[in-house]
Amino acid sequence: MLQDLQLASDEGPVYRRLADAIAERITAGTLAVGDRLPPQREIARALGINVTTVTRALSTLQQRGLLEARPGRGTTVAARNGGEGPGFVSAPSEDTGVIDLSVNRPATSAYLDALALLLPRLSKDRHYVTLQDYHPPEGPLWAREAIAEWMRPAAGDGDPSRVVLAAGAQHGLDCVLGAVTRQGEVVLADEVTYQGINALCRVHGLDLRGVAMDRGGMRADAFESACAQLRPRAVFLVPTLHNPTTITLGEERRHELVAVARRHNVLIIEDDVYRPLADNPPPSLASLEPELTVHIGALSKCLAPGLRLGFVIAPRAIAGQVAAALRINCWSISPLTALIGARLIEEGSAARIIEAQKQELRQRQAILTEILGRYDVQSHATSTHAWLRLPEPWRGAGFARTCLERGVAVLPGDAFAVGREPVQHGVRINVGAARSLDDLRTALNTMAELLAAGHLQLPGFV
């Protein structure tokens, strides 16, 4: 399988040369879908390199979507649509020479600066002594009070009994699905949407179905038809700065969707993690229909993903069920995380961090408009990402792969597709992920050159 593997003799890093050599065998068919690679120690011993180098090479191939690692199965060649299936990317690439625009991350160091000032004072906090104790599954009351008050204008009316704290929005969504759905039930979502809902529905044995969209978001008529035909348990929506398209549902569209959900008694799961970054967003779905909506938020997108503090605001009965699911899952979240988040909110640091992030994002979105504005780009002045609809002859996965070959990582539309139906050919560009404005310019200029070159740069053309 990997016998007589030869690494290129150039001066590139060994891990990258190893990744490229394995990728060539996958492309040539020597390694077929489902083939299991030898243990990393065997590969290292055969090539005379260290295990860390092998680990990094295989991780690079997983990011490219060529390999997958599963417990009990080891590392295998991944199934790919048309040879170019996207992977689920959850952390920035550490590849040298790659500008990673595929993962949402803070555009500034404002959170780290605020945290550096806060940490020396935490031992004096009145709640510090509780950090060594167990806490209720819904989280400490004092932290839920801080979140409830902060979110009062959007959802929950400031009532901490409706708040359940989670280790990020994905964790909150997992607990919600575990609490309110049963295996085999149908969940609806936009035809392209946040990747995490796909994975969670598979884990929970749920039937996730896509609903048609237009440039205003999920179509109410399509939602109505899906409700009548499929009798779904819930609908999952990202109503503000939608991931990946950046669409913000207008107030009229929100009312239309809520009316459909009400007629068919469909629970609304509102993933509103980007709301704090939006300027004057429309009323939340939870404020329009509080008894039928579970509102999920987090500090990941507006402050920092490393904080791992999310929250669920739900009707009291559902909040209790979510807390019970969370207790089974992890007992409760870290009270240290809760204390840091609560203090940043109550002292006003969170608001200042968000404003700093928004100012930086405005600069980055302006650069995006300057370089790619002549193409079909959907974005927003304070969005962490943008959605580029590709011109002919480009296809999403092919464009993403060609960008990666030129040192730029983006995610293709296939990564966000619900089901196996064809999706619009586009890529998500995370403008906040670039380490600097110069890196962002370099990456966007590379993409602009590829778009302008068209078929001359398609993989397989000379």
CSV table of C-alpha atoms in Angstrom, one decimal:
chain,number,residue,atom,x,y,z
A,1,MET,CA,0.0,0.0,0.0
A,2,LEU,CA,2.7,2.4,1.0
A,3,GLN,CA,5.6,0.2,0.0
A,4,ASP,CA,8.5,2.0,-1.8
A,5,LEU,CA,6.9,5.4,-1.0
A,6,GLN,CA,9.3,8.1,-2.3
A,7,LEU,CA,9.3,11.6,-1.0
A,8,ALA,CA,10.1,14.5,-3.3
A,9,SER,CA,13.7,15.7,-3.0
A,10,ASP,CA,12.8,19.4,-2.8
A,11,GLU,CA,13.5,21.5,0.3
A,12,GLY,CA,9.9,21.6,1.5
A,13,PRO,CA,8.9,20.3,5.0
A,14,VAL,CA,9.0,16.5,5.4
A,15,TYR,CA,5.5,16.3,6.6
A,16,ARG,CA,4.2,18.1,3.5
A,17,ARG,CA,6.3,16.0,1.1
A,18,LEU,CA,4.9,12.9,2.8
A,19,ALA,CA,1.3,14.2,2.5
A,20,ASP,CA,1.8,15.0,-1.2
A,21,ALA,CA,3.3,11.5,-1.8
A,22,ILE,CA,0.2,9.8,-0.2
A,23,ALA,CA,-2.1,12.1,-2.0
A,24,GLU,CA,-0.6,11.1,-5.3
A,25,ARG,CA,-1.3,7.5,-4.6
A,26,ILE,CA,-4.9,8.3,-3.7
A,27,THR,CA,-5.3,10.3,-7.0
A,28,ALA,CA,-3.7,7.4,-9.0
A,29,GLY,CA,-6.0,4.9,-7.4
A,30,THR,CA,-3.2,2.9,-5.7
A,31,LEU,CA,-5.0,3.8,-2.5
A,32,ALA,CA,-8.7,3.3,-2.9
A,33,VAL,CA,-11.7,4.6,-0.9
A,34,GLY,CA,-11.9,2.7,2.4
A,35,ASP,CA,-8.2,1.4,2.4
A,36,ARG,CA,-6.7,1.6,5.8
A,37,LEU,CA,-3.3,3.1,6.2
A,38,PRO,CA,-0.6,1.3,8.3
A,39,PRO,CA,-0.2,2.5,11.9
A,40,GLN,CA,1.7,5.8,12.1
A,41,ARG,CA,4.7,4.2,13.9
A,42,GLU,CA,5.1,1.7,11.1
A,43,ILE,CA,5.1,4.5,8.5
A,44,ALA,CA,7.6,6.5,10.5
A,45,ARG,CA,9.9,3.4,10.9
A,46,ALA,CA,9.7,2.5,7.2
A,47,LEU,CA,10.6,6.0,6.1
A,48,GLY,CA,13.1,6.8,8.9
A,49,ILE,CA,11.2,9.8,10.2
A,50,ASN,CA,9.6,10.6,13.5
A,51,VAL,CA,5.9,9.9,14.4
A,52,THR,CA,5.1,13.5,14.9
A,53,THR,CA,5.9,14.2,11.3
A,54,VAL,CA,3.6,11.4,10.1
A,55,THR,CA,0.8,12.6,12.4
A,56,ARG,CA,1.1,16.1,10.9
A,57,ALA,CA,1.1,14.7,7.3
A,58,LEU,CA,-2.0,12.7,7.9
A,59,SER,CA,-3.7,15.6,9.6
A,60,THR,CA,-3.0,17.7,6.5
A,61,LEU,CA,-4.6,15.0,4.3
A,62,GLN,CA,-7.7,15.0,6.6
A,63,GLN,CA,-8.0,18.7,6.2
A,64,ARG,CA,-7.9,18.2,2.4
A,65,GLY,CA,-10.7,15.7,2.7
A,66,LEU,CA,-8.6,12.8,1.5
A,67,LEU,CA,-8.3,10.8,4.7
A,68,GLU,CA,-10.6,10.2,7.7
A,69,ALA,CA,-9.9,8.9,11.1
A,70,ARG,CA,-12.5,7.0,13.1
A,71,PRO,CA,-12.2,5.2,16.4
A,72,GLY,CA,-11.7,1.5,16.0
A,73,ARG,CA,-11.0,1.8,12.2
A,74,GLY,CA,-7.8,3.8,12.1
A,75,THR,CA,-7.0,6.2,9.3
A,76,THR,CA,-8.7,5.3,6.0
A,77,VAL,CA,-9.0,6.9,2.5
A,78,ALA,CA,-12.2,9.0,2.6
A,79,ALA,CA,-15.1,8.8,0.2
A,80,ARG,CA,-15.2,11.8,-2.1
A,81,ASN,CA,-17.8,13.2,-4.5
A,82,GLY,CA,-16.1,13.6,-7.8
A,83,GLY,CA,-12.8,13.0,-6.1
A,84,GLU,CA,-13.0,16.3,-4.2
A,85,GLY,CA,-15.2,15.9,-1.1
A,86,PRO,CA,-14.7,18.6,1.6
A,87,GLY,CA,-13.8,17.8,5.1
A,88,PHE,CA,-15.3,19.2,8.3
A,89,VAL,CA,-12.7,21.8,9.4
A,90,SER,CA,-12.8,22.8,13.0
A,91,ALA,CA,-9.4,24.4,13.7
A,92,PRO,CA,-7.1,26.7,11.7
A,93,SER,CA,-4.4,25.0,9.6
A,94,GLU,CA,-0.9,25.1,11.0
A,95,ASP,CA,0.6,24.5,7.6
A,96,THR,CA,3.4,26.9,6.9
A,97,GLY,CA,2.8,28.7,3.6
A,98,VAL,CA,-1.0,28.3,3.9
A,99,ILE,CA,-3.3,31.3,4.6
A,100,ASP,CA,-6.3,29.6,6.2
A,101,LEU,CA,-9.6,31.3,5.4
A,102,SER,CA,-11.6,28.2,6.1
A,103,VAL,CA,-12.3,28.5,9.8
A,104,ASN,CA,-14.0,31.3,11.8
A,105,ARG,CA,-11.6,32.8,14.3
A,106,PRO,CA,-11.3,36.3,16.0
A,107,ALA,CA,-10.1,39.1,13.8
A,108,THR,CA,-8.2,40.8,16.7
A,109,SER,CA,-6.5,39.9,19.9
A,110,ALA,CA,-9.0,42.0,21.9
A,111,TYR,CA,-10.2,39.0,23.9
A,112,LEU,CA,-6.7,38.0,24.9
A,113,ASP,CA,-5.9,41.5,26.0
A,114,ALA,CA,-9.0,41.7,28.1
A,115,LEU,CA,-8.4,38.2,29.5
A,116,ALA,CA,-4.8,39.2,30.5
A,117,LEU,CA,-6.3,42.0,32.6
A,118,LEU,CA,-9.0,39.9,34.1
A,119,LEU,CA,-7.1,36.7,35.2
A,120,PRO,CA,-5.0,38.3,38.0
A,121,ARG,CA,-8.2,39.6,39.6
A,122,LEU,CA,-10.2,36.4,39.5
A,123,SER,CA,-8.9,35.0,42.8
A,124,LYS,CA,-10.5,38.0,44.5
A,125,ASP,CA,-13.9,37.4,42.9
A,126,ARG,CA,-16.7,36.5,45.3
A,127,HIS,CA,-17.5,33.3,43.3
A,128,TYR,CA,-13.9,32.2,43.1
A,129,VAL,CA,-14.3,29.7,46.0
A,130,THR,CA,-17.0,27.9,44.2
A,131,LEU,CA,-14.7,26.9,41.3
A,132,GLN,CA,-13.6,23.7,43.0
A,133,ASP,CA,-17.2,22.5,43.5
A,134,TYR,CA,-19.8,20.7,41.4
A,135,HIS,CA,-22.5,22.9,39.9
A,136,PRO,CA,-26.0,22.2,38.6
A,137,PRO,CA,-26.2,21.0,35.0
A,138,GLU,CA,-27.7,24.2,33.8
A,139,GLY,CA,-24.7,26.1,35.2
A,140,PRO,CA,-24.1,28.4,38.2
A,141,LEU,CA,-27.0,30.8,38.8
A,142,TRP,CA,-24.8,33.9,38.9
A,143,ALA,CA,-23.5,33.1,35.4
A,144,ARG,CA,-27.0,32.4,34.0
A,145,GLU,CA,-28.1,35.7,35.5
A,146,ALA,CA,-25.3,37.5,33.6
A,147,ILE,CA,-26.2,35.8,30.3
A,148,ALA,CA,-30.0,36.3,30.8
A,149,GLU,CA,-29.5,40.0,31.4
A,150,TRP,CA,-27.1,40.4,28.5
A,151,MET,CA,-29.5,38.7,26.2
A,152,ARG,CA,-32.7,40.4,27.5
A,153,PRO,CA,-33.1,42.6,24.4
A,154,ALA,CA,-33.0,39.6,22.1
A,155,ALA,CA,-34.4,36.6,23.9
A,156,GLY,CA,-35.6,35.3,27.3
A,157,ASP,CA,-36.8,38.5,29.0
A,158,GLY,CA,-33.9,38.3,31.5
A,159,ASP,CA,-35.2,35.1,33.2
A,160,PRO,CA,-32.2,32.9,34.3
A,161,SER,CA,-34.5,29.9,34.8
A,162,ARG,CA,-34.8,29.7,31.0
A,163,VAL,CA,-31.0,29.6,30.5
A,164,VAL,CA,-28.8,26.5,30.2
A,165,LEU,CA,-25.0,27.1,29.8
A,166,ALA,CA,-23.1,24.9,27.4
A,167,ALA,CA,-19.5,24.4,26.2
A,168,GLY,CA,-20.1,26.3,23.0
A,169,ALA,CA,-23.1,26.5,20.6
A,170,GLN,CA,-22.4,23.1,19.1
A,171,HIS,CA,-22.6,21.5,22.6
A,172,GLY,CA,-25.8,23.4,23.2
A,173,LEU,CA,-27.3,22.2,19.9
A,174,ASP,CA,-26.3,18.6,20.7
A,175,CYS,CA,-28.1,18.8,24.1
A,176,VAL,CA,-31.2,20.4,22.5
A,177,LEU,CA,-31.5,17.6,19.9
A,178,GLY,CA,-31.0,15.0,22.5
A,179,ALA,CA,-33.7,16.6,24.7
A,180,VAL,CA,-36.4,17.3,22.1
A,181,THR,CA,-36.1,14.8,19.3
A,182,ARG,CA,-36.4,11.0,18.9
A,183,GLN,CA,-34.6,8.8,16.5
A,184,GLY,CA,-36.0,8.8,13.0
A,185,GLU,CA,-37.8,12.2,13.2
A,186,VAL,CA,-37.3,14.8,10.5
A,187,VAL,CA,-35.4,18.1,11.1
A,188,LEU,CA,-35.5,20.8,8.4
A,189,ALA,CA,-32.7,23.3,7.6
A,190,ASP,CA,-31.6,25.6,4.8
A,191,GLU,CA,-30.3,23.6,1.8
A,192,VAL,CA,-26.9,25.0,2.6
A,193,THR,CA,-26.2,25.6,6.3
A,194,TYR,CA,-23.8,25.3,9.2
A,195,GLN,CA,-21.9,22.0,9.0
A,196,GLY,CA,-22.4,21.0,12.6
A,197,ILE,CA,-26.2,20.3,12.2
A,198,ASN,CA,-25.4,17.6,9.6
A,199,ALA,CA,-23.0,15.7,12.0
A,200,LEU,CA,-25.3,16.0,15.0
A,201,CYS,CA,-28.4,14.7,13.1
A,202,ARG,CA,-26.4,11.7,12.0
A,203,VAL,CA,-25.3,11.0,15.6
A,204,HIS,CA,-28.9,11.3,16.9
A,205,GLY,CA,-30.4,9.3,14.0
A,206,LEU,CA,-32.4,12.2,12.7
A,207,ASP,CA,-33.5,12.7,9.1
A,208,LEU,CA,-32.1,16.1,8.1
A,209,ARG,CA,-33.8,17.6,5.0
A,210,GLY,CA,-32.9,20.8,3.1
A,211,VAL,CA,-35.4,23.5,2.3
A,212,ALA,CA,-35.0,25.7,-0.7
A,213,MET,CA,-33.6,29.2,-0.3
A,214,ASP,CA,-33.4,32.5,-2.2
A,215,ARG,CA,-31.2,35.5,-1.5
A,216,GLY,CA,-33.5,36.4,1.4
A,217,GLY,CA,-33.0,33.0,3.1
A,218,MET,CA,-35.3,30.0,3.6
A,219,ARG,CA,-38.4,30.4,1.4
A,220,ALA,CA,-41.6,30.4,3.4
A,221,ASP,CA,-43.5,28.6,0.7
A,222,ALA,CA,-40.9,25.8,0.5
A,223,PHE,CA,-41.0,25.6,4.3
A,224,GLU,CA,-44.7,25.2,4.2
A,225,SER,CA,-44.6,22.4,1.6
A,226,ALA,CA,-41.9,20.6,3.6
A,227,CYS,CA,-43.9,20.8,6.8
A,228,ALA,CA,-47.0,19.4,5.0
A,229,GLN,CA,-45.2,16.6,3.4
A,230,LEU,CA,-42.6,15.6,6.0
A,231,ARG,CA,-44.2,16.5,9.3
A,232,PRO,CA,-40.9,17.6,10.9
A,233,ARG,CA,-40.2,17.8,14.6
A,234,ALA,CA,-38.0,20.9,14.3
A,235,VAL,CA,-36.5,23.5,11.9
A,236,PHE,CA,-32.9,24.7,12.3
A,237,LEU,CA,-32.2,28.3,11.3
A,238,VAL,CA,-29.3,30.6,11.4
A,239,PRO,CA,-31.2,33.9,10.9
A,240,THR,CA,-28.5,36.5,11.4
A,241,LEU,CA,-25.3,36.6,9.2
A,242,HIS,CA,-26.1,33.0,8.1
A,243,ASN,CA,-23.3,30.5,7.8
A,244,PRO,CA,-22.1,30.3,5.1
A,245,THR,CA,-24.1,32.8,2.9
A,246,THR,CA,-24.2,35.8,5.4
A,247,ILE,CA,-27.9,36.2,4.7
A,248,THR,CA,-29.8,38.0,7.5
A,249,LEU,CA,-33.5,37.1,7.4
A,250,GLY,CA,-35.6,40.3,7.0
A,251,GLU,CA,-38.3,41.0,9.6
A,252,GLU,CA,-41.1,40.1,7.2
A,253,ARG,CA,-39.5,36.8,6.3
A,254,ARG,CA,-39.0,36.0,10.0
A,255,HIS,CA,-42.7,36.6,10.6
A,256,GLU,CA,-43.6,34.4,7.6
A,257,LEU,CA,-41.4,31.5,8.8
A,258,VAL,CA,-42.7,31.7,12.4
A,259,ALA,CA,-46.3,31.7,11.1
A,260,VAL,CA,-45.6,28.4,9.2
A,261,ALA,CA,-43.9,26.9,12.2
A,262,ARG,CA,-46.9,27.8,14.4
A,263,ARG,CA,-49.4,26.4,12.0
A,264,HIS,CA,-47.6,23.0,11.9
A,265,ASN,CA,-46.4,23.0,15.5
A,266,VAL,CA,-42.7,22.8,14.4
A,267,LEU,CA,-40.1,23.6,17.0
A,268,ILE,CA,-37.8,26.4,15.9
A,269,ILE,CA,-34.1,25.9,16.8
A,270,GLU,CA,-32.5,29.4,16.3
A,271,ASP,CA,-28.7,29.4,16.1
A,272,ASP,CA,-28.0,33.1,16.5
A,273,VAL,CA,-24.3,33.1,17.4
A,274,TYR,CA,-23.5,35.9,14.9
A,275,ARG,CA,-26.2,38.3,16.3
A,276,PRO,CA,-23.8,40.3,18.5
A,277,LEU,CA,-21.7,41.2,15.4
A,278,ALA,CA,-24.7,42.5,13.3
A,279,ASP,CA,-25.7,46.2,13.3
A,280,ASN,CA,-29.4,46.5,14.3
A,281,PRO,CA,-30.5,43.0,13.5
A,282,PRO,CA,-34.2,42.3,13.2
A,283,PRO,CA,-36.1,40.8,16.2
A,284,SER,CA,-35.0,37.3,17.1
A,285,LEU,CA,-37.3,34.4,16.3
A,286,ALA,CA,-37.4,33.7,20.0
A,287,SER,CA,-38.9,37.2,20.6
A,288,LEU,CA,-41.5,36.6,17.9
A,289,GLU,CA,-42.5,33.1,19.1
A,290,PRO,CA,-41.0,32.5,22.6
A,291,GLU,CA,-43.0,29.4,23.4
A,292,LEU,CA,-42.0,27.6,20.2
A,293,THR,CA,-38.4,28.6,19.8
A,294,VAL,CA,-35.1,27.4,21.4
A,295,HIS,CA,-32.5,30.2,21.1
A,296,ILE,CA,-28.9,29.2,20.9
A,297,GLY,CA,-26.1,31.6,21.3
A,298,ALA,CA,-22.4,31.7,22.3
A,299,LEU,CA,-19.4,33.9,22.8
A,300,SER,CA,-17.3,32.0,20.2
A,301,LYS,CA,-17.9,34.2,17.2
A,302,CYS,CA,-18.2,37.6,18.9
A,303,LEU,CA,-15.4,37.1,21.6
A,304,ALA,CA,-13.3,34.0,21.0
A,305,PRO,CA,-14.0,30.3,20.2
A,306,GLY,CA,-11.4,29.3,22.8
A,307,LEU,CA,-13.6,30.5,25.6
A,308,ARG,CA,-16.1,27.6,24.9
A,309,LEU,CA,-19.1,29.3,26.5
A,310,GLY,CA,-22.5,28.9,24.8
A,311,PHE,CA,-26.0,29.0,26.1
A,312,VAL,CA,-29.5,27.8,25.3
A,313,ILE,CA,-32.6,30.0,26.1
A,314,ALA,CA,-35.8,28.0,25.9
A,315,PRO,CA,-39.3,27.7,27.3
A,316,ARG,CA,-38.9,26.5,30.9
A,317,ALA,CA,-40.1,22.9,30.3
A,318,ILE,CA,-37.7,22.5,27.4
A,319,ALA,CA,-34.9,24.2,29.3
A,320,GLY,CA,-35.3,21.5,32.0
A,321,GLN,CA,-35.0,18.8,29.4
A,322,VAL,CA,-31.9,20.4,27.9
A,323,ALA,CA,-30.3,20.6,31.3
A,324,ALA,CA,-31.1,16.9,31.9
A,325,ALA,CA,-29.5,16.0,28.6
A,326,LEU,CA,-26.4,18.1,29.4
A,327,ARG,CA,-26.0,16.4,32.8
A,328,ILE,CA,-25.9,13.0,31.1
A,329,ASN,CA,-23.4,14.5,28.5
A,330,CYS,CA,-20.9,16.2,30.8
A,331,TRP,CA,-22.6,16.9,34.2
A,332,SER,CA,-22.0,20.6,33.8
A,333,ILE,CA,-19.7,23.1,32.1
A,334,SER,CA,-16.5,24.4,33.6
A,335,PRO,CA,-17.4,27.1,36.2
A,336,LEU,CA,-14.1,28.8,35.4
A,337,THR,CA,-15.3,29.4,31.8
A,338,ALA,CA,-18.6,30.6,33.2
A,339,LEU,CA,-16.9,33.0,35.6
A,340,ILE,CA,-14.7,34.5,32.9
A,341,GLY,CA,-17.6,35.0,30.5
A,342,ALA,CA,-19.8,36.5,33.2
A,343,ARG,CA,-17.1,39.0,34.3
A,344,LEU,CA,-16.4,40.0,30.7
A,345,ILE,CA,-20.1,40.7,30.2
A,346,GLU,CA,-20.8,42.5,33.5
A,347,GLU,CA,-17.7,44.7,33.4
A,348,GLY,CA,-18.4,45.8,29.9
A,349,SER,CA,-15.3,44.2,28.4
A,350,ALA,CA,-17.4,42.0,26.1
A,351,ALA,CA,-19.0,45.0,24.5
A,352,ARG,CA,-15.6,46.6,23.9
A,353,ILE,CA,-14.2,43.4,22.4
A,354,ILE,CA,-17.2,43.1,20.1
A,355,GLU,CA,-16.8,46.7,19.0
A,356,ALA,CA,-13.1,46.1,18.3
A,357,GLN,CA,-14.0,43.0,16.3
A,358,LYS,CA,-16.6,44.8,14.3
A,359,GLN,CA,-14.2,47.7,13.4
A,360,GLU,CA,-11.6,45.2,12.2
A,361,LEU,CA,-14.1,43.2,10.2
A,362,ARG,CA,-15.3,46.4,8.5
A,363,GLN,CA,-11.7,46.9,7.3
A,364,ARG,CA,-11.4,43.3,6.1
A,365,GLN,CA,-14.8,43.4,4.3
A,366,ALA,CA,-13.7,46.6,2.6
A,367,ILE,CA,-10.6,44.8,1.3
A,368,LEU,CA,-12.8,41.9,0.1
A,369,THR,CA,-15.0,44.3,-1.8
A,370,GLU,CA,-12.0,46.0,-3.3
A,371,ILE,CA,-10.5,42.8,-4.6
A,372,LEU,CA,-13.5,40.5,-5.3
A,373,GLY,CA,-16.3,43.1,-5.6
A,374,ARG,CA,-16.7,42.5,-9.3
A,375,TYR,CA,-17.7,38.9,-8.7
A,376,ASP,CA,-20.9,37.6,-7.1
A,377,VAL,CA,-20.0,38.0,-3.4
A,378,GLN,CA,-22.6,38.0,-0.7
A,379,SER,CA,-21.4,39.5,2.6
A,380,HIS,CA,-22.0,42.1,5.3
A,381,ALA,CA,-19.9,44.9,6.7
A,382,THR,CA,-19.4,43.2,10.1
A,383,SER,CA,-19.6,39.5,9.1
A,384,THR,CA,-16.7,37.2,9.9
A,385,HIS,CA,-17.1,35.5,6.5
A,386,ALA,CA,-18.4,36.0,2.9
A,387,TRP,CA,-20.0,33.7,0.3
A,388,LEU,CA,-18.5,33.8,-3.2
A,389,ARG,CA,-20.7,32.3,-5.9
A,390,LEU,CA,-18.3,31.0,-8.5
A,391,PRO,CA,-18.4,31.9,-12.2
A,392,GLU,CA,-18.2,29.3,-14.9
A,393,PRO,CA,-16.3,27.0,-15.3
A,394,TRP,CA,-15.4,26.8,-11.6
A,395,ARG,CA,-17.0,24.3,-9.3
A,396,GLY,CA,-16.8,24.6,-5.5
A,397,ALA,CA,-14.6,21.7,-4.6
A,398,GLY,CA,-12.3,22.2,-7.6
A,399,PHE,CA,-11.8,25.9,-6.8
A,400,ALA,CA,-11.1,25.2,-3.2
A,401,ARG,CA,-8.6,22.5,-4.1
A,402,THR,CA,-6.8,24.8,-6.6
A,403,CYS,CA,-6.7,27.6,-4.0
A,404,LEU,CA,-5.1,25.2,-1.5
A,405,GLU,CA,-2.5,24.2,-4.1
A,406,ARG,CA,-1.6,28.0,-4.2
A,407,GLY,CA,-1.5,28.4,-0.4
A,408,VAL,CA,-5.1,29.5,0.4
A,409,ALA,CA,-7.6,27.4,2.3
A,410,VAL,CA,-11.4,28.0,1.8
A,411,LEU,CA,-14.4,25.8,2.2
A,412,PRO,CA,-16.5,24.8,-0.8
A,413,GLY,CA,-20.3,24.8,-0.8
A,414,ASP,CA,-20.4,21.0,-0.7
A,415,ALA,CA,-19.2,21.2,2.9
A,416,PHE,CA,-22.5,23.0,3.9
A,417,ALA,CA,-24.9,21.0,1.8
A,418,VAL,CA,-27.8,19.2,3.4
A,419,GLY,CA,-28.4,15.8,1.8
A,420,ARG,CA,-26.9,14.8,-1.6
A,421,GLU,CA,-28.8,17.2,-3.8
A,422,PRO,CA,-26.6,19.4,-6.1
A,423,VAL,CA,-25.7,22.7,-4.4
A,424,GLN,CA,-24.8,26.1,-5.7
A,425,HIS,CA,-21.1,26.4,-6.6
A,426,GLY,CA,-19.5,28.7,-4.1
A,427,VAL,CA,-17.0,28.9,-1.3
A,428,ARG,CA,-17.0,30.5,2.1
A,429,ILE,CA,-14.2,33.0,2.7
A,430,ASN,CA,-13.5,33.7,6.4
A,431,VAL,CA,-12.1,37.2,6.3
A,432,GLY,CA,-11.5,37.2,10.1
A,433,ALA,CA,-9.3,34.2,9.9
A,434,ALA,CA,-6.3,35.8,8.2
A,435,ARG,CA,-3.5,36.6,10.6
A,436,SER,CA,-3.1,40.1,9.2
A,437,LEU,CA,-4.6,42.5,6.6
A,438,ASP,CA,-1.6,41.8,4.4
A,439,ASP,CA,-2.2,38.0,4.5
A,440,LEU,CA,-5.9,38.7,3.6
A,441,ARG,CA,-4.9,40.8,0.6
A,442,THR,CA,-2.4,38.1,-0.6
A,443,ALA,CA,-5.1,35.4,-0.3
A,444,LEU,CA,-7.8,37.4,-2.0
A,445,ASN,CA,-5.5,38.4,-4.8
A,446,THR,CA,-4.6,34.8,-5.4
A,447,MET,CA,-8.3,34.0,-5.6
A,448,ALA,CA,-9.0,36.9,-7.9
A,449,GLU,CA,-6.2,35.6,-10.3
A,450,LEU,CA,-7.7,32.1,-10.3
A,451,LEU,CA,-11.2,33.5,-11.0
A,452,ALA,CA,-9.9,35.6,-13.9
A,453,ALA,CA,-7.9,32.8,-15.4
A,454,GLY,CA,-10.9,30.5,-15.4
A,455,HIS,CA,-10.5,27.2,-17.2
A,456,LEU,CA,-6.7,27.8,-17.7
A,457,GLN,CA,-6.3,27.1,-14.0
A,458,LEU,CA,-8.7,24.2,-13.6
A,459,PRO,CA,-7.2,21.0,-12.2
A,460,GLY,CA,-6.1,18.7,-15.0
A,461,PHE,CA,-5.6,21.4,-17.6
A,462,VAL,CA,-2.1,22.2,-18.7
